[in-house]
Amino acid sequence: MEDLKYEDILELRNKVPGIGVTTESQNRLPIFEPSMKPREAIRVFEGRHGRLTVKGRLGQPHKNLLETIFWKKEIHDFFEDDGRKYLKVLYDESKVKKYMSQSQKSEYNHKRYKILLEDMMRTVITLETEKVKVQGTLIMEINESKIMRPVKSRSPIIPKEVPLITIKFGAVATALLENELRFTYDPQPIMRLKSGISQSLVRYLRTHKDHPHTGYHLRPLVETLEGQIENKRWWKLREYLKEDSELLQKLGITIDFKNDRVIVVESHKRH
């Protein structure tokens, strides 16, 4: 992959099978805490989709970045090292930060971007499901690539070329991509939701092909994402969801707060 020229990537990209932006467990288990301000902690979770321990800090901002990297990647490839298989992805840092920004004229905060990547490199995940049993990190290494992207600019202070970024994924991300159902969707509409619980809810529902016609019970659905919650926390999460209710409806999810039901519109089923 490092021997490629930038102009060769587009042609090769169309020949490489897609890998989606996420997998079952990444959206059905709280690997990423359903919060926009995840805490540094040891989180232990067990539910109907599997068992999980997370030592570090991972939340919906990390998930937003990870999905964006996959959505905007230039190309990917699997390789072996000491008999183990790993995934490498090549991406343009400026494209990723631009896509995550709320403004088309600015980039996502660089310091914040770096912190999110560092968290994904150091946080240790132990995961056990019917399909996967693995321990490790999401990301192993991040390096500047030898492949340079030309920059169109007349400014003398802007370089004529910038390096693409190579990201080597760790055992957890690689195992999930190899063994689980993968899903493809544009992460940007989800990123516009204000709360972590809203983003987690959409991601969870996107991994299901069929939804009950009478809807889901709201509290059990939330507890699938967060674990057992006390009443005080429950009412707070309901308020977060209410604040996002209009944007959720645009994504095909209607919440009836009077009856605590979640209805998924047919046209927004998994693709």
Short mmCIF file of C-alpha atoms in Angstrom, two decimals:
data_model
loop_
_atom_site.label_atom_id
_atom_site.label_comp_id
_atom_site.label_asym_id
_atom_site.label_seq_id
_atom_site.Cartn_x
_atom_site.Cartn_y
_atom_site.Cartn_z
CA MET A 1 0.00 0.00 0.00
CA GLU A 2 2.89 2.37 0.80
CA ASP A 3 4.30 1.88 -2.72
CA LEU A 4 1.24 3.42 -4.36
CA LYS A 5 1.08 6.83 -5.95
CA TYR A 6 -1.84 9.09 -5.04
CA GLU A 7 -3.24 9.02 -8.57
CA ASP A 8 -3.34 5.20 -8.50
CA ILE A 9 -5.56 5.03 -5.44
CA LEU A 10 -8.89 5.89 -7.09
CA GLU A 11 -8.58 3.10 -9.64
CA LEU A 12 -7.58 0.56 -6.99
CA ARG A 13 -10.28 1.69 -4.56
CA ASN A 14 -13.03 0.61 -6.93
CA LYS A 15 -11.58 -2.90 -7.06
CA VAL A 16 -11.30 -3.43 -3.29
CA PRO A 17 -14.37 -4.90 -1.50
CA GLY A 18 -15.96 -2.50 0.97
CA ILE A 19 -15.65 -2.98 4.73
CA GLY A 20 -18.41 -0.64 5.94
CA VAL A 21 -18.03 1.89 8.75
CA THR A 22 -18.90 -0.31 11.73
CA THR A 23 -19.85 -3.78 12.96
CA GLU A 24 -22.50 -5.42 15.16
CA SER A 25 -20.69 -5.27 18.51
CA GLN A 26 -19.41 -1.73 18.01
CA ASN A 27 -23.03 -0.54 17.87
CA ARG A 28 -24.84 -3.09 20.02
CA LEU A 29 -22.46 -3.17 22.99
CA PRO A 30 -21.28 -0.05 24.86
CA ILE A 31 -17.67 -0.35 23.70
CA PHE A 32 -18.16 3.38 23.19
CA GLU A 33 -19.89 4.87 26.21
CA PRO A 34 -23.25 6.50 25.23
CA SER A 35 -21.94 9.91 26.24
CA MET A 36 -20.34 12.92 24.57
CA LYS A 37 -18.10 13.29 27.63
CA PRO A 38 -16.86 9.76 28.37
CA ARG A 39 -15.09 9.18 31.64
CA GLU A 40 -11.72 7.58 32.31
CA ALA A 41 -12.73 4.34 34.02
CA ILE A 42 -12.95 0.58 34.04
CA ARG A 43 -16.37 -0.22 32.62
CA VAL A 44 -17.81 -3.72 32.88
CA PHE A 45 -20.95 -4.68 30.98
CA GLU A 46 -22.86 -7.89 30.33
CA GLY A 47 -26.01 -8.10 28.22
CA ARG A 48 -27.74 -10.22 25.63
CA HIS A 49 -25.23 -9.20 22.95
CA GLY A 50 -22.13 -10.19 24.93
CA ARG A 51 -19.66 -9.37 27.70
CA LEU A 52 -17.39 -6.37 27.74
CA THR A 53 -14.67 -4.69 29.82
CA VAL A 54 -13.23 -1.34 28.78
CA LYS A 55 -10.18 0.09 30.57
CA GLY A 56 -9.69 3.68 29.46
CA ARG A 57 -11.92 6.24 27.79
CA LEU A 58 -14.13 5.68 24.76
CA GLY A 59 -17.36 7.52 23.95
CA GLN A 60 -19.45 8.72 21.04
CA PRO A 61 -16.88 11.35 19.93
CA HIS A 62 -14.40 8.48 19.44
CA LYS A 63 -17.05 6.55 17.51
CA ASN A 64 -17.73 9.60 15.34
CA LEU A 65 -14.06 9.85 14.42
CA LEU A 66 -13.66 6.13 13.80
CA GLU A 67 -16.70 5.96 11.51
CA THR A 68 -15.56 9.07 9.65
CA ILE A 69 -12.12 7.55 9.00
CA PHE A 70 -13.80 4.51 7.45
CA TRP A 71 -16.32 6.65 5.55
CA LYS A 72 -13.65 8.97 4.07
CA LYS A 73 -10.76 6.50 3.73
CA GLU A 74 -8.71 6.43 0.56
CA ILE A 75 -8.05 2.66 0.57
CA HIS A 76 -7.61 -0.28 2.95
CA ASP A 77 -5.80 -3.61 3.05
CA PHE A 78 -5.26 -6.57 5.37
CA PHE A 79 -1.73 -7.79 6.14
CA GLU A 80 -0.08 -10.38 8.38
CA ASP A 81 2.51 -9.82 11.10
CA ASP A 82 3.86 -12.75 13.17
CA GLY A 83 1.02 -14.91 11.93
CA ARG A 84 -1.69 -12.45 12.97
CA LYS A 85 -3.90 -10.52 10.58
CA TYR A 86 -4.31 -6.74 10.84
CA LEU A 87 -6.15 -4.05 8.94
CA LYS A 88 -4.46 -0.95 7.54
CA VAL A 89 -6.35 2.11 6.34
CA LEU A 90 -4.99 5.04 4.38
CA TYR A 91 -6.82 8.36 4.84
CA ASP A 92 -6.51 12.08 4.34
CA GLU A 93 -6.40 13.80 7.73
CA SER A 94 -7.76 17.11 6.43
CA LYS A 95 -10.75 15.41 4.76
CA VAL A 96 -11.62 13.61 8.00
CA LYS A 97 -11.37 16.73 10.16
CA LYS A 98 -13.33 18.77 7.62
CA TYR A 99 -16.11 16.18 7.56
CA MET A 100 -16.37 16.13 11.35
CA SER A 101 -16.58 19.91 11.54
CA GLN A 102 -19.96 21.57 11.93
CA SER A 103 -18.86 24.24 9.46
CA GLN A 104 -17.82 23.68 5.85
CA LYS A 105 -15.27 26.49 6.23
CA SER A 106 -13.38 25.04 9.19
CA GLU A 107 -11.75 21.86 10.43
CA TYR A 108 -12.40 19.81 13.54
CA ASN A 109 -10.19 20.91 16.44
CA HIS A 110 -6.76 19.32 15.85
CA LYS A 111 -5.92 18.88 19.53
CA ARG A 112 -9.27 17.17 20.16
CA TYR A 113 -8.73 14.95 17.12
CA LYS A 114 -5.32 13.84 18.43
CA ILE A 115 -6.69 13.10 21.92
CA LEU A 116 -9.43 10.89 20.47
CA LEU A 117 -6.88 8.89 18.48
CA GLU A 118 -4.60 8.53 21.50
CA ASP A 119 -7.52 7.27 23.60
CA MET A 120 -8.29 4.62 20.98
CA MET A 121 -4.63 3.53 20.99
CA ARG A 122 -4.32 3.10 24.77
CA THR A 123 -7.79 1.89 25.83
CA VAL A 124 -7.85 -1.88 26.36
CA ILE A 125 -11.01 -3.77 25.42
CA THR A 126 -11.91 -7.32 26.44
CA LEU A 127 -14.84 -8.60 24.41
CA GLU A 128 -16.70 -11.88 24.25
CA THR A 129 -19.66 -12.57 21.96
CA GLU A 130 -21.00 -15.59 20.08
CA LYS A 131 -18.72 -14.73 17.16
CA VAL A 132 -15.68 -13.07 18.75
CA LYS A 133 -13.47 -13.48 21.80
CA VAL A 134 -10.67 -10.92 21.79
CA GLN A 135 -8.61 -8.54 23.91
CA GLY A 136 -6.60 -5.55 22.81
CA THR A 137 -6.96 -2.03 21.46
CA LEU A 138 -8.84 -0.53 18.54
CA ILE A 139 -5.75 1.14 17.07
CA MET A 140 -2.11 -0.01 17.18
CA GLU A 141 -0.19 2.61 15.21
CA ILE A 142 -0.73 5.87 13.34
CA ASN A 143 1.96 7.16 10.98
CA GLU A 144 2.46 9.59 8.14
CA SER A 145 2.46 7.70 4.86
CA LYS A 146 5.02 8.02 2.08
CA ILE A 147 2.11 8.70 -0.26
CA MET A 148 1.67 12.43 -0.86
CA ARG A 149 -1.53 14.18 -1.87
CA PRO A 150 -1.12 17.22 -4.17
CA VAL A 151 -2.52 20.47 -2.76
CA LYS A 152 -4.09 23.08 -5.03
CA SER A 153 -3.17 26.47 -3.64
CA ARG A 154 -1.48 29.66 -4.80
CA SER A 155 -0.33 30.52 -1.30
CA PRO A 156 3.47 30.29 -0.84
CA ILE A 157 3.04 29.19 2.81
CA ILE A 158 0.89 26.15 2.00
CA PRO A 159 2.88 23.06 0.99
CA LYS A 160 2.34 21.66 -2.50
CA GLU A 161 1.96 18.14 -1.10
CA VAL A 162 0.77 16.65 2.19
CA PRO A 163 1.22 13.06 3.39
CA LEU A 164 -1.72 10.72 3.78
CA ILE A 165 -2.08 8.99 7.16
CA THR A 166 -1.66 5.25 7.69
CA ILE A 167 -3.60 3.75 10.56
CA LYS A 168 -2.91 0.18 11.70
CA PHE A 169 -5.87 -1.27 13.57
CA GLY A 170 -5.43 -3.49 16.59
CA ALA A 171 -6.71 -6.96 17.39
CA VAL A 172 -10.19 -5.82 18.47
CA ALA A 173 -11.12 -3.75 15.41
CA THR A 174 -9.59 -6.30 13.04
CA ALA A 175 -11.39 -9.26 14.67
CA LEU A 176 -14.75 -7.48 14.58
CA LEU A 177 -14.40 -6.50 10.92
CA GLU A 178 -13.41 -10.05 9.98
CA ASN A 179 -16.07 -11.95 11.92
CA GLU A 180 -19.15 -9.76 12.31
CA LEU A 181 -21.83 -8.25 10.12
CA ARG A 182 -20.64 -4.90 8.79
CA PHE A 183 -22.78 -1.84 8.21
CA THR A 184 -22.38 1.13 5.90
CA TYR A 185 -23.99 4.53 6.52
CA ASP A 186 -23.02 8.18 6.43
CA PRO A 187 -21.98 9.09 10.01
CA GLN A 188 -22.53 12.84 9.62
CA PRO A 189 -26.32 12.92 10.34
CA ILE A 190 -25.67 10.94 13.54
CA MET A 191 -22.89 13.34 14.56
CA ARG A 192 -25.38 16.21 14.42
CA LEU A 193 -27.31 14.74 17.37
CA LYS A 194 -26.45 16.58 20.57
CA SER A 195 -26.37 13.73 23.08
CA GLY A 196 -24.40 10.53 23.32
CA ILE A 197 -27.49 8.48 24.19
CA SER A 198 -29.22 9.69 21.00
CA GLN A 199 -26.21 8.78 18.87
CA SER A 200 -25.93 5.36 20.55
CA LEU A 201 -29.63 4.71 20.03
CA VAL A 202 -29.48 5.43 16.29
CA ARG A 203 -26.37 3.29 15.87
CA TYR A 204 -27.94 0.38 17.74
CA LEU A 205 -31.13 0.48 15.67
CA ARG A 206 -29.15 0.72 12.42
CA THR A 207 -27.80 -2.79 13.04
CA HIS A 208 -31.26 -4.39 13.03
CA LYS A 209 -33.03 -5.43 9.86
CA ASP A 210 -36.50 -5.78 11.34
CA HIS A 211 -38.21 -3.68 13.99
CA PRO A 212 -41.43 -4.42 15.96
CA HIS A 213 -44.46 -2.68 14.42
CA THR A 214 -45.62 -1.61 17.87
CA GLY A 215 -42.18 -0.20 18.63
CA TYR A 216 -39.60 -0.80 21.35
CA HIS A 217 -40.07 -0.08 25.05
CA LEU A 218 -37.83 2.94 25.62
CA ARG A 219 -36.30 2.15 29.01
CA PRO A 220 -35.21 -1.46 28.24
CA LEU A 221 -33.77 -0.18 24.96
CA VAL A 222 -31.75 2.49 26.78
CA GLU A 223 -30.56 -0.07 29.34
CA THR A 224 -29.34 -2.26 26.48
CA LEU A 225 -27.01 0.63 25.65
CA GLU A 226 -26.05 1.77 29.14
CA GLY A 227 -26.80 -1.03 31.58
CA GLN A 228 -29.20 -0.81 34.52
CA ILE A 229 -29.96 2.79 35.42
CA GLU A 230 -31.46 4.51 38.47
CA ASN A 231 -34.57 6.65 38.09
CA LYS A 232 -32.64 9.93 38.37
CA ARG A 233 -30.39 8.93 35.49
CA TRP A 234 -33.37 7.62 33.52
CA TRP A 235 -35.20 10.95 33.62
CA LYS A 236 -32.03 12.79 32.61
CA LEU A 237 -31.54 10.52 29.59
CA ARG A 238 -35.18 11.05 28.57
CA GLU A 239 -34.54 14.81 28.54
CA TYR A 240 -31.48 14.34 26.34
CA LEU A 241 -33.57 12.29 23.90
CA LYS A 242 -36.33 14.90 23.93
CA GLU A 243 -33.82 17.59 22.94
CA ASP A 244 -32.85 15.49 19.92
CA SER A 245 -36.39 14.34 19.05
CA GLU A 246 -36.70 16.42 15.86
CA LEU A 247 -33.36 15.25 14.48
CA LEU A 248 -34.19 11.67 15.47
CA GLN A 249 -37.40 11.89 13.47
CA LYS A 250 -35.40 12.96 10.41
CA LEU A 251 -33.39 9.77 10.88
CA GLY A 252 -36.57 7.68 10.94
CA ILE A 253 -36.88 7.28 14.71
CA THR A 254 -39.95 8.57 16.54
CA ILE A 255 -40.12 8.50 20.33
CA ASP A 256 -43.53 8.58 22.02
CA PHE A 257 -42.50 9.92 25.44
CA LYS A 258 -46.03 9.64 26.84
CA ASN A 259 -46.02 5.86 26.35
CA ASP A 260 -42.23 5.41 26.34
CA ARG A 261 -42.17 3.74 22.92
CA VAL A 262 -39.64 3.96 20.08
CA ILE A 263 -40.95 3.54 16.53
CA VAL A 264 -38.56 2.99 13.60
CA VAL A 265 -39.86 4.07 10.19
CA GLU A 266 -39.65 1.30 7.58
CA SER A 267 -37.60 3.29 5.04
CA HIS A 268 -34.76 3.68 7.54
CA LYS A 269 -34.11 -0.01 7.96
CA ARG A 270 -30.58 -1.37 7.69
CA HIS A 271 -29.13 -1.35 4.17
#
